[in-house]
Coordinates of C-alpha atoms and ligand atoms in Angstrom, one line a residue:
X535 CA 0.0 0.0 0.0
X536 CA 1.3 3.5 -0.4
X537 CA 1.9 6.1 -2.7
X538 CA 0.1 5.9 -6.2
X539 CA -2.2 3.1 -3.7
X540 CA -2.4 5.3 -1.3
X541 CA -6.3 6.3 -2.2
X542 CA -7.4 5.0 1.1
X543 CA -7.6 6.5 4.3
X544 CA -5.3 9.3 6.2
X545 CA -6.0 9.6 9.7
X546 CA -6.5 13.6 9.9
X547 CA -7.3 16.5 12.2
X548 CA -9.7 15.3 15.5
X549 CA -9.3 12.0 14.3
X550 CA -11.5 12.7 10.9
X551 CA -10.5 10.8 7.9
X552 CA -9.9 12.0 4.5
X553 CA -9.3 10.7 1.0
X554 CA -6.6 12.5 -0.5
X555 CA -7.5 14.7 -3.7
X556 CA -5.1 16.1 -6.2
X557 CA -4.1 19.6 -4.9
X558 CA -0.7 20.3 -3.8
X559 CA -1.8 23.7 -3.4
X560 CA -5.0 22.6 -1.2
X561 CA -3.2 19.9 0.6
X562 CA -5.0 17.8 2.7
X563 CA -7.0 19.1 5.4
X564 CA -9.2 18.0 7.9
X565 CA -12.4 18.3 5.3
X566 CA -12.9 15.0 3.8
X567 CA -11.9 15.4 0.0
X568 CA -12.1 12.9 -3.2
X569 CA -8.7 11.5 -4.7
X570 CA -10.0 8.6 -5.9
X571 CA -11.1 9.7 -9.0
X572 CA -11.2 7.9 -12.6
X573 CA -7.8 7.0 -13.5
X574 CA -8.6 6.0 -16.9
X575 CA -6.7 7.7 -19.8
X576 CA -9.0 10.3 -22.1
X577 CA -10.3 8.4 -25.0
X578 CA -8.3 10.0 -27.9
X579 CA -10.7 9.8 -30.9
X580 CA -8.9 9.6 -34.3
X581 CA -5.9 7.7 -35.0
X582 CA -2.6 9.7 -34.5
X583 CA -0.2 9.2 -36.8
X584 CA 2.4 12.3 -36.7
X585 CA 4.5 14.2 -33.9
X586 CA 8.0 11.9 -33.9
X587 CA 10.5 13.1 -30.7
X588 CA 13.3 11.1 -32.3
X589 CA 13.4 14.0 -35.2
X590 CA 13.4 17.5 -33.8
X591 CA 13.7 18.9 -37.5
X592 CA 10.9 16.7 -38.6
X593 CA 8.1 19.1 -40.6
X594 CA 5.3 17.6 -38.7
X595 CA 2.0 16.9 -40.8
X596 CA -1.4 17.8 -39.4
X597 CA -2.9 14.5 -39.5
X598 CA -6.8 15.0 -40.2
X599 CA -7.8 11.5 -38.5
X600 CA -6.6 13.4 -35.4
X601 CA -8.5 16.4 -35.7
X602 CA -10.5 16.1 -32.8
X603 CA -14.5 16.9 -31.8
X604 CA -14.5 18.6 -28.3
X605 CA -17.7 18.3 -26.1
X606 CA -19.0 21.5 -27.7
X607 CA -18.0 20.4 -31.3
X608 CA -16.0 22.6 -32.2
X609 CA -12.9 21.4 -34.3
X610 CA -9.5 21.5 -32.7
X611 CA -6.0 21.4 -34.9
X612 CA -2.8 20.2 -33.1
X613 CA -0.5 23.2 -32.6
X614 CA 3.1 22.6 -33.1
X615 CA 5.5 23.0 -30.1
X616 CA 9.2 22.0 -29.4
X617 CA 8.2 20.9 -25.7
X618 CA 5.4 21.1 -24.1
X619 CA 5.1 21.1 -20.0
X620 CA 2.7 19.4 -17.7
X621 CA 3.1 21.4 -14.2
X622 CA 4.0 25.0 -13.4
X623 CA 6.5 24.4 -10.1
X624 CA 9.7 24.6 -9.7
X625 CA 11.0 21.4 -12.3
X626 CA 8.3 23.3 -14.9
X627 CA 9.1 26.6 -14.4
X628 CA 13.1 25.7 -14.8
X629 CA 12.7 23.6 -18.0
X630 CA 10.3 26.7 -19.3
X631 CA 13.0 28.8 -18.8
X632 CA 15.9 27.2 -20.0
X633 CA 13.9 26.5 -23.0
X634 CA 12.3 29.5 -23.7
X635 CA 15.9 30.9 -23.5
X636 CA 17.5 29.3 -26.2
X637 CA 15.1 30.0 -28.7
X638 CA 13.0 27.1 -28.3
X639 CA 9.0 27.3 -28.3
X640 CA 7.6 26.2 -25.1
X641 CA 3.8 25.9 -23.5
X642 CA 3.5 25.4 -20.0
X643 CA 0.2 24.0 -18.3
X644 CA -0.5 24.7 -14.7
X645 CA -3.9 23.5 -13.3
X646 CA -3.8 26.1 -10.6
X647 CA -4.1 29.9 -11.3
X648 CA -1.0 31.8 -11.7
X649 CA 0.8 32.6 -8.0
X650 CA -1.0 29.7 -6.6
X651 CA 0.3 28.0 -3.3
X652 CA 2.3 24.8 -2.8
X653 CA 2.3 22.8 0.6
X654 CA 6.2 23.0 1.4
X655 CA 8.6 24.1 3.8
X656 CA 9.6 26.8 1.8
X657 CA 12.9 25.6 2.4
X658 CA 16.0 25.9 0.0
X659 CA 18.9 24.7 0.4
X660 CA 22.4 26.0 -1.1
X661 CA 22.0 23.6 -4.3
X662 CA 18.7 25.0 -4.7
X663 CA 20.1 28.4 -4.6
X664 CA 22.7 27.5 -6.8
X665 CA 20.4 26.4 -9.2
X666 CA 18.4 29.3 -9.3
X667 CA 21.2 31.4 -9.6
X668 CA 21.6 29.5 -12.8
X669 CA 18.3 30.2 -13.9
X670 CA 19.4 34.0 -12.7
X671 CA 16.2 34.0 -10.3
X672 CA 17.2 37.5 -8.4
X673 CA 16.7 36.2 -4.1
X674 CA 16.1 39.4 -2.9
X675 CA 12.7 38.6 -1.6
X676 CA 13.9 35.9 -0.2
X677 CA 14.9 35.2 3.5
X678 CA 19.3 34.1 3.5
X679 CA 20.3 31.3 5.8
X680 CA 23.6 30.3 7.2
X681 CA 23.0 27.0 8.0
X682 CA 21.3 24.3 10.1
X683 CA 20.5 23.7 13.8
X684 CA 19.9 20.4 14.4
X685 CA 18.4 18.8 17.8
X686 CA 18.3 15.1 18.6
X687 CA 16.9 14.7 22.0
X688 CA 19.0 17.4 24.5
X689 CA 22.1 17.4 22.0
X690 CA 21.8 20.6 19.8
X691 CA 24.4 21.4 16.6
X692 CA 24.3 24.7 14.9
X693 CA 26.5 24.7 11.7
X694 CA 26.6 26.9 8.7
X695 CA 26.3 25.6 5.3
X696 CA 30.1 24.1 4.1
X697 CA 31.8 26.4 1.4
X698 CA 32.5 24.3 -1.2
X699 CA 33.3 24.8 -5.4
X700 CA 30.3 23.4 -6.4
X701 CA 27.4 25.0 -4.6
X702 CA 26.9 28.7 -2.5
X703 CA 27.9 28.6 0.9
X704 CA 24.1 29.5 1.7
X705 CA 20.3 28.7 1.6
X706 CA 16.9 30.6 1.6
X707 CA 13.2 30.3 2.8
X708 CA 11.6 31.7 0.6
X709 CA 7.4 30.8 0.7
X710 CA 6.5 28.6 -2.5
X711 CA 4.0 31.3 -3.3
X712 CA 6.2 33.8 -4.2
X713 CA 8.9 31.7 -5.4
X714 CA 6.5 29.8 -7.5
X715 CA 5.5 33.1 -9.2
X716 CA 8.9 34.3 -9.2
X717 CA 10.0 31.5 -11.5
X718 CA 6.4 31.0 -13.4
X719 CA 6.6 35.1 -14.1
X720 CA 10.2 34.5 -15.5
X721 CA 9.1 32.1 -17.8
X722 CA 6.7 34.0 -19.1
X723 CA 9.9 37.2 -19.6
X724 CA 11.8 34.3 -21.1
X725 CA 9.0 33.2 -23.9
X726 CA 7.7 30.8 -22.6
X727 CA 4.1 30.3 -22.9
X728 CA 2.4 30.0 -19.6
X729 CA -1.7 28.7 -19.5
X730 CA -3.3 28.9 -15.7
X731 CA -6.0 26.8 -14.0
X732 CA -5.4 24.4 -17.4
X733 CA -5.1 20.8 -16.9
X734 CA -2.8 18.7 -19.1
X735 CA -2.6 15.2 -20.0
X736 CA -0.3 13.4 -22.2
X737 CA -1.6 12.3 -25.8
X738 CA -0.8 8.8 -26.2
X739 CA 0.3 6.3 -29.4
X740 CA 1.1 3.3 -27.7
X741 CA 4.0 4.3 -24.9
X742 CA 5.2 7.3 -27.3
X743 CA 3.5 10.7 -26.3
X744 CA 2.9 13.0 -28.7
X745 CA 2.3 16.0 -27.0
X746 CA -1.1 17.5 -24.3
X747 CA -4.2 17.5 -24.8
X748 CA -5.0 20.5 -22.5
X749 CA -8.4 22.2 -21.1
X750 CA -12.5 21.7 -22.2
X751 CA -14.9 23.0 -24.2
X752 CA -14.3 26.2 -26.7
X753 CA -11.0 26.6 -24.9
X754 CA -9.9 23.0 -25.1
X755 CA -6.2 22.7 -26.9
X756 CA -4.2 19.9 -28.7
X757 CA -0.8 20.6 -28.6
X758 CA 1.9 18.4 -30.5
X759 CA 5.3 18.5 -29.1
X760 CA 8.7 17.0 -29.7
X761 CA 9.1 16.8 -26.0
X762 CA 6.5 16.4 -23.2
X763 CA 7.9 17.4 -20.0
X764 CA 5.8 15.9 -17.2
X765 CA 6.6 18.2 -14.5
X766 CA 2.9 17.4 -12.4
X767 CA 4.6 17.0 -9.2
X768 CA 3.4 14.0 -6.2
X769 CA 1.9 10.9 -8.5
X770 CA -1.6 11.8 -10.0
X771 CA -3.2 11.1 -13.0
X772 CA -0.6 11.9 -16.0
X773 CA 1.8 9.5 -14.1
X774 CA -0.7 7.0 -14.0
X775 CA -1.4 7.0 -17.5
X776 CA 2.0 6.8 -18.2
X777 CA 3.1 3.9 -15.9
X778 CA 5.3 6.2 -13.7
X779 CA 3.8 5.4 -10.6
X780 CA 5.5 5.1 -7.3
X781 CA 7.7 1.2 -7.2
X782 CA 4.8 -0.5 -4.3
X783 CA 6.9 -1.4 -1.3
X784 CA 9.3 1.5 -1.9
X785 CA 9.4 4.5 0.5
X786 CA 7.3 8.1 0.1
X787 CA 6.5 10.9 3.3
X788 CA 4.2 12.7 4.0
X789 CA 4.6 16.2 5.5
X790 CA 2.2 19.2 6.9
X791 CA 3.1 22.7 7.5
X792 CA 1.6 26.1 8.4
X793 CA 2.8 29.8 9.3
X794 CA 3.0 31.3 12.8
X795 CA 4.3 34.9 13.9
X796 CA 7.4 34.9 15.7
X797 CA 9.5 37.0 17.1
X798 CA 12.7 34.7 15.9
X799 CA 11.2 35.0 11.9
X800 CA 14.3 36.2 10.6
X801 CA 17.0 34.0 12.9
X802 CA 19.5 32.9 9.8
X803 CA 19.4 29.2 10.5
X804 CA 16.8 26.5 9.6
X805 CA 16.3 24.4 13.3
X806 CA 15.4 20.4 12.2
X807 CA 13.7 18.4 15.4
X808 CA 15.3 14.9 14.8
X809 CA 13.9 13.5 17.7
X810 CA 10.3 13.7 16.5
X811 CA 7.9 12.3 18.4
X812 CA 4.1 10.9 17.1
X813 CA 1.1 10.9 19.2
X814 CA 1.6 8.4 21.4
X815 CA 5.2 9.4 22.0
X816 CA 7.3 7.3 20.0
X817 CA 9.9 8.0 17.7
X818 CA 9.1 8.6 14.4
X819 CA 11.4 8.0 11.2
X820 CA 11.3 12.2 10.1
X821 CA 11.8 15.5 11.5
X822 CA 9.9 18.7 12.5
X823 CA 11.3 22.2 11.4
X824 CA 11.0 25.4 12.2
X825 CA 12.0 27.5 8.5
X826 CA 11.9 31.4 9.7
X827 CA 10.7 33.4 6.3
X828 CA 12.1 36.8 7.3
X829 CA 8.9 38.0 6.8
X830 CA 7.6 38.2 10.1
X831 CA 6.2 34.1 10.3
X832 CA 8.1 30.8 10.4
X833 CA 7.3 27.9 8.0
X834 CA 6.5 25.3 11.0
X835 CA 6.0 21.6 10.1
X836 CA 6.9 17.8 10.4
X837 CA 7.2 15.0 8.4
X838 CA 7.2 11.1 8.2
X839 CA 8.5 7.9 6.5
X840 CA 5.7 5.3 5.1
X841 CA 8.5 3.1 6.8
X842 CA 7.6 3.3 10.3
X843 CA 5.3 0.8 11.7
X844 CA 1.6 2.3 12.1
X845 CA 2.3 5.1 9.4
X846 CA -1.0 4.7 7.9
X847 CA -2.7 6.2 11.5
X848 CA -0.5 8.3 12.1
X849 CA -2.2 11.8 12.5
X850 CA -0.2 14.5 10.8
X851 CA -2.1 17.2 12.7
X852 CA -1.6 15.7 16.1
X853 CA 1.9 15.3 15.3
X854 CA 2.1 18.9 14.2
X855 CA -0.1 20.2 17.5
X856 CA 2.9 18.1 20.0
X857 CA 6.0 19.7 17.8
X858 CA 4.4 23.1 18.5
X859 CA 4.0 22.5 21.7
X860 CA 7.5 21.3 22.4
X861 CA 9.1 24.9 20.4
X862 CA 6.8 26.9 21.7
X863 CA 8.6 28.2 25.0
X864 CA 11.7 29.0 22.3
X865 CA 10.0 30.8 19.2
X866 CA 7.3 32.3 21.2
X867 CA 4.7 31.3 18.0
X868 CA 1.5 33.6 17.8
X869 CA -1.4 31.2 16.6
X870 CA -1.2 29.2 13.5
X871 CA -2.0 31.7 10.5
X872 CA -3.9 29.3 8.2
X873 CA -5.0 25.4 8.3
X874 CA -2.5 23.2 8.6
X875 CA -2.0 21.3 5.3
X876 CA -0.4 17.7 4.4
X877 CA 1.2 16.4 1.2
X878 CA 2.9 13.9 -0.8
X879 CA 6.9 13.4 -0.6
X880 CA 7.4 10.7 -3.5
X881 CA 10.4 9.2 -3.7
X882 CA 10.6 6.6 -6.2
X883 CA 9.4 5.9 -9.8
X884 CA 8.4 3.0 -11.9
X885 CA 9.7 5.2 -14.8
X886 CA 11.0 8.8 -15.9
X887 CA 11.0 8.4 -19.4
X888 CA 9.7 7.2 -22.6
X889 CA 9.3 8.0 -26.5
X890 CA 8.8 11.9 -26.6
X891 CA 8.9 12.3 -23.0
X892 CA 10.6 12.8 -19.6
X893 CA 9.3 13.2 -15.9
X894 CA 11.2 15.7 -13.9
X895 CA 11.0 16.9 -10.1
X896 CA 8.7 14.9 -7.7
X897 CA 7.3 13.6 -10.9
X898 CA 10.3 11.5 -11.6
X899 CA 10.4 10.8 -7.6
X900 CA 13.5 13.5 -7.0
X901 CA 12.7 13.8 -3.0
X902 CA 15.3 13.0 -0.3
X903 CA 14.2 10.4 1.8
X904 CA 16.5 11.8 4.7
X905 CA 14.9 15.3 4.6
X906 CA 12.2 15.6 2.2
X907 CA 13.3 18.4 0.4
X908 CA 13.4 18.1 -4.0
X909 CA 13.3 22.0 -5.3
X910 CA 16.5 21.9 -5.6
X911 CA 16.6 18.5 -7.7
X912 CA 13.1 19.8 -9.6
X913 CA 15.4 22.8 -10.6
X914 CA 18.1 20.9 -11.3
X915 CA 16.3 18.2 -13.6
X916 CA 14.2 20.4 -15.4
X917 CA 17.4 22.0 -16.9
X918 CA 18.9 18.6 -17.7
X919 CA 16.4 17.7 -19.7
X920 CA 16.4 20.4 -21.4
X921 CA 19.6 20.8 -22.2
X922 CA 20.1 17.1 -23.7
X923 CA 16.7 17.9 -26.0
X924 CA 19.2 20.8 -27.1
X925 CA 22.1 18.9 -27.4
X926 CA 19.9 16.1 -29.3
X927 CA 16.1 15.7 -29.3
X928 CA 16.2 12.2 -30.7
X929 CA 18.0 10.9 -27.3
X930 CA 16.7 13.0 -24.9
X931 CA 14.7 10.7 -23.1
X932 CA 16.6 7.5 -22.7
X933 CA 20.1 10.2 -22.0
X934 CA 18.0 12.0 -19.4
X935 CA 17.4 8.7 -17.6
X936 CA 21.3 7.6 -17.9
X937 CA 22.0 11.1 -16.6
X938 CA 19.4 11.0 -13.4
X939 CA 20.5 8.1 -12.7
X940 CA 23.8 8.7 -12.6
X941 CA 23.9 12.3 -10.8
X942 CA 21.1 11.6 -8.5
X943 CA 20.0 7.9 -8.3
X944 CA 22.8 6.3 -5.5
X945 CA 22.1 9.4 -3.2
X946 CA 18.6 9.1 -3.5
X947 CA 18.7 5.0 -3.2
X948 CA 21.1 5.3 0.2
X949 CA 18.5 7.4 1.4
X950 CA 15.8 4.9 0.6
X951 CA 17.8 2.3 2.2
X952 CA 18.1 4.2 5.3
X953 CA 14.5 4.5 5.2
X954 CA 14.1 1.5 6.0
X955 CA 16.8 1.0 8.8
X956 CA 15.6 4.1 10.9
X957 CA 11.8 2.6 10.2
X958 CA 13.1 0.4 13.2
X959 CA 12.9 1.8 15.9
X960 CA 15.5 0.5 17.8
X961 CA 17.5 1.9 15.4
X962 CA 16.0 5.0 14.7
X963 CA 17.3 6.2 18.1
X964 CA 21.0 5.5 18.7
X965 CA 21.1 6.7 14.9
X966 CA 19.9 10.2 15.8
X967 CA 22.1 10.5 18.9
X968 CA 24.9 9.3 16.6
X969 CA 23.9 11.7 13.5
X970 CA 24.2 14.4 16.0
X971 CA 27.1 12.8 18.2
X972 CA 30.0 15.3 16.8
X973 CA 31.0 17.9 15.2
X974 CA 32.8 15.7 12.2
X975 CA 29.9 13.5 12.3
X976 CA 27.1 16.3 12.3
X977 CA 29.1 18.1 9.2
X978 CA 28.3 14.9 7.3
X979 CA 24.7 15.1 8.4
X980 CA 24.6 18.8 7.4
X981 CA 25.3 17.9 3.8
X982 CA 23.0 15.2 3.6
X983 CA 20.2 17.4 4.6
X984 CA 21.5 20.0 2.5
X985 CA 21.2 17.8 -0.4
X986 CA 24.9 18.3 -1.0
X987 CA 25.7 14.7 -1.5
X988 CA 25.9 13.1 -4.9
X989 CA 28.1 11.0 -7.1
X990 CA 30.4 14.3 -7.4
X991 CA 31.1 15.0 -3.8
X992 CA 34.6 14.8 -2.4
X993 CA 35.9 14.5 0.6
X994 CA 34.4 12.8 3.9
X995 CA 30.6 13.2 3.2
X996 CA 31.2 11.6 0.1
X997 CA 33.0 8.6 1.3
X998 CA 30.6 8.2 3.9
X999 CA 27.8 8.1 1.7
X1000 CA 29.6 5.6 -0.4
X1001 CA 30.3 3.6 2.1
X1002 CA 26.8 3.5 3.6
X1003 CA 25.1 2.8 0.7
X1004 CA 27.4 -0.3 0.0
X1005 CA 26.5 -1.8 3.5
X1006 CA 22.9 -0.9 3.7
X1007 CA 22.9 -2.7 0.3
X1008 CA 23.9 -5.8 2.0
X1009 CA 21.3 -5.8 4.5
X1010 CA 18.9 -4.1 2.9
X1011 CA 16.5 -6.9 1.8
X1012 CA 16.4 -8.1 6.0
X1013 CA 15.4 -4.5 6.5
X1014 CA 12.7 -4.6 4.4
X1015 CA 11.8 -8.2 5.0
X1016 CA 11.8 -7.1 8.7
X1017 CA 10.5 -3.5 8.0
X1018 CA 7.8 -2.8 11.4
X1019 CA 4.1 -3.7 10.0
X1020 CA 2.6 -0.4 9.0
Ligands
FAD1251 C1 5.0 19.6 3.6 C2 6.1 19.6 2.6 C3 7.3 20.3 2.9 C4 8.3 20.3 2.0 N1 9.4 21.1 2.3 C5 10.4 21.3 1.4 C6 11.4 22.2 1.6 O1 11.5 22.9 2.6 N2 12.4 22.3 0.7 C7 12.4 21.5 -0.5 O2 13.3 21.6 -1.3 N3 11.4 20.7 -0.7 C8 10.4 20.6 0.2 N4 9.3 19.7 -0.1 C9 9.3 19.1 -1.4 C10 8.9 20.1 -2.5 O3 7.7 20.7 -2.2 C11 8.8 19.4 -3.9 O4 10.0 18.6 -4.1 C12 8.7 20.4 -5.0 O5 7.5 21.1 -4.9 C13 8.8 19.7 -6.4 O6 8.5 20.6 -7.4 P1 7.8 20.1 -8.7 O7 7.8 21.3 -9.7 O8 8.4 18.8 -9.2 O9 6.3 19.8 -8.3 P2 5.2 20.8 -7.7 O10 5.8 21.9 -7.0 O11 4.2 19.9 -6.9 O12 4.5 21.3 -9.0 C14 3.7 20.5 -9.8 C15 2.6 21.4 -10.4 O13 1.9 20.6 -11.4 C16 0.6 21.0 -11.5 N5 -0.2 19.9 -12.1 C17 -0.3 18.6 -11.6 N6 -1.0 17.9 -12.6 C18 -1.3 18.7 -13.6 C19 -1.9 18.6 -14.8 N7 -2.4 17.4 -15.2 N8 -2.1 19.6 -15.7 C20 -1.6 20.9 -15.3 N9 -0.9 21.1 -14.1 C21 -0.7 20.0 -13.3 C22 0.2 21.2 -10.0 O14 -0.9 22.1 -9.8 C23 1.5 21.9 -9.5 O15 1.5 23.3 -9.5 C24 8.2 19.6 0.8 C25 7.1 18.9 0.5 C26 6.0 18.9 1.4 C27 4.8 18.1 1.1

């Protein structure tokens, strides 16, 4: 059970239960809300015979079989993109960019309206920022931070962000709704052409995409592209139809946030609650943070592993309600300044590409199972991919797969594997003490949660990480075998 299953039942706010719906703006709540909808793919009418990905220079026909009827008959004629985009975050917004930049033409569709909300932590760290720099995303609205405080049980470690070569020696908060318009408005200045409160879904021949069908009625749109770019985020519908689904049995989160006034809102360092407690007092496999916007509020929140045993009760709210509690007395919080809100952390996929497309961001399951955080690889992927349909349009997809897996997937796989060892919670708590235990030791947990590890880090963290993943590969099949009942 889990992820793309998971259309059952989350145990919510005063113990009501709610059926997830697909709204990572919304997020869950403690209203009861429908998830479970149809998950069959549109009927395409007509026989679709043009739109090749393996030929960027191909003159693409208009084939009349595929002219479409919409629901209010009107006839609609595929329009001819380089690449179109399913998804207006982060991974989107990037690809739209880089696109849009080098000349190429590029349609974006985002189902919510244009400077909607995203259920995060707001959090970014120093890849992220390097990343946007990239993208040359000006920061000033958003809040700097030095570094990480991080508190397992009474042991607290404070430590700023490591200089390195590769990535700025600082992070950000910076609330999704104003970064998410930040980077949606500079795809628009770039060329990029952005539709709001649109749905997409792919156009199917076979496993090849061809491009979106987008919207209904007299506004409905067929666009053919060269490249899809499924940038939808947590596993919904377009992944479904496209067989990228969560891998059942693999790990995922789930996390809920809100915003409280504090007195501390511009402190310079993220503070991450290892030790984090559910309900009933136990240790569970996640952390709650406290992410000071600079704005006046603090991006409070908490978030879990599907690995620890009775995950599927767990109450996110209640969980939320006893971290409050517990900072209280430090950040002095005034009263929570909207509902709390829960979402998704996916953190595997059955696939990220095919014929004429990619999946990028949470949509290709870019989280960090040891912090939940994936901006910064949403940023990072979107570019990718668009770069290599640059470089070569025809190899684009099965590249961008090679590449992913090679610059992200043994980071992202020790972290699954540890998943499942701190899912024990016998182990879960010596680990924390140790992750904590010195100064050495708590740099090498500083650039794990910093997302700083991959296959190009040097130096201890690196090794470590290596190492770890070589060993939790040996025992990683009694770990799962032995993984507590959820
Ligand atoms: C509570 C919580 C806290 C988090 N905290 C952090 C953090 O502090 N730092 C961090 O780095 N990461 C954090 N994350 C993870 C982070 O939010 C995601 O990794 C990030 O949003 C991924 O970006 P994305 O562009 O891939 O997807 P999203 O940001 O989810 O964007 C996907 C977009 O696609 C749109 N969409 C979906 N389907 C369709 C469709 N069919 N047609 C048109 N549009 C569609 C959605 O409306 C959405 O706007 C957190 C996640 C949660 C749940």
């Amino acid at each position: 059970m889990g992820w793309g299953g998971f259309r059952g039942v989350l145990l919510l706010s005063d113990g009501l239960t709610s059926t997830m719906k697909e709204d990572p703006g919304e997020g869950l709540g403690a209203e009861s809300t429908r998830f479970d909808k149809d998950f069959s793919p549109p009927r395409l009418q007509g026989r679709n015979t043009v739109g090749c990905a393996a030929d960027h220079t191909t003159n693409h026909r208009v084939d009349s079989a595929f002219l479409r009827e919409t629901g209010h008959g009107r006839r609609v004629n595929p329009e001819q993109y380089d690449i179109a985009v399913i998804g207006g975050g982060p991974a989107g917004t990037a690809a739209a960019i880089r696109a849009a930049r080098a000349g190429l033409r590029v349609i974006v569709f985002e189902k919510g309206k244009h400077g909607r909300d995203k259920v995060c932590g707001d959090g970014l760290t120093p890849r992220a920022i390097g990343a946007l720099n990239e993208l040359e995303i000006p920061l000033d609205d958003a809040h700097h931070i030095r570094g990480l405080r991080m508190i397992a049980g009474k042991r607290v470690r404070e430590l700023d962000w490591p200089t390195t070569d590769r990535f700025p020696n600082h992070g950000a908060v910076w609330p999704r709704r104003r970064l998410d318009t930040a980077l949606m408005d500079a795809a628009a200045a770039a060329g990029a052409e952005m539709v709001y409160e649109t749905t997409a879904l792919p156009i199917m021949d076979g496993d090849r995409v061809l491009g979106v069908e987008a919207g209904d009625g007299p506004t409905a749109r067929k666009i053919h592209a060269d490249l899809t770019i499924v940038a939808a985020g947590a596993v919904g519908k377009v992944a479904k139809m496209l067989g990228a689904d969560r891998v059942e049995g693999e790990t995922f989160g789930l996390a809920i946030r809100t915003y409280a006034e504090t007195p501390r809102h511009d402190d310079v360092h993220l503070e991450a609650l290892l030790s984090l407690k559910g309900e009933d007092g136990k240790a569970v496999p996640g952390y709650g943070w406290m992410f000071p916007a600079g704005d006046g509020t603090v991006n409070i929140g908490c978030g879990a592993l599907s690995t620890m045993k009775g995950f599927k009760k767990l109450n996110l709210n209640k969980m939320l309600e006893n971290y409050r509690n517990q900072v209280m007395p430090d950040w002095d919080l005034g009263p929570n300044l909207e509902r709390a809100r829960a979402w998704r952390l996916p953190m595997s996929t059955q696939k990220r590409h095919g014929p004429g497309w990619v999946a990028i961001g949470d949509a290709a399951g870019l989280v960090n199972p040891m912090n939940g955080e994936g901006i910064d690889y949403g940023l990072e992927s979107g570019m990718l991919a668009v770069d290599l349909f640059i470089e070569n349009p025809g190899t684009a997809p099965a590249r961008y797969d090679v590449m992913v897996g090679e610059q992200f997937d043994a980071f992202l796989r020790t972290g699954r594997r540890f998943s499942f060892l701190i899912g024990h919670p016998w182990i879960l708590k010596p680990g924390l003490a140790l992750s904590v235990s010195t100064e050495s030791i708590a740099k090498i947990t500083l650039a794990v949660m910093g997302n700083l590890v991959d296959n190009q880090t040097p130096g201890a963290a690196g090794k470590v990480m290596w190492l770890a993943d070589k060993g939790l590969g040996l025992v990683d099949p009694i770990l799962r075998k032995t993984r507590a009942a959820a």
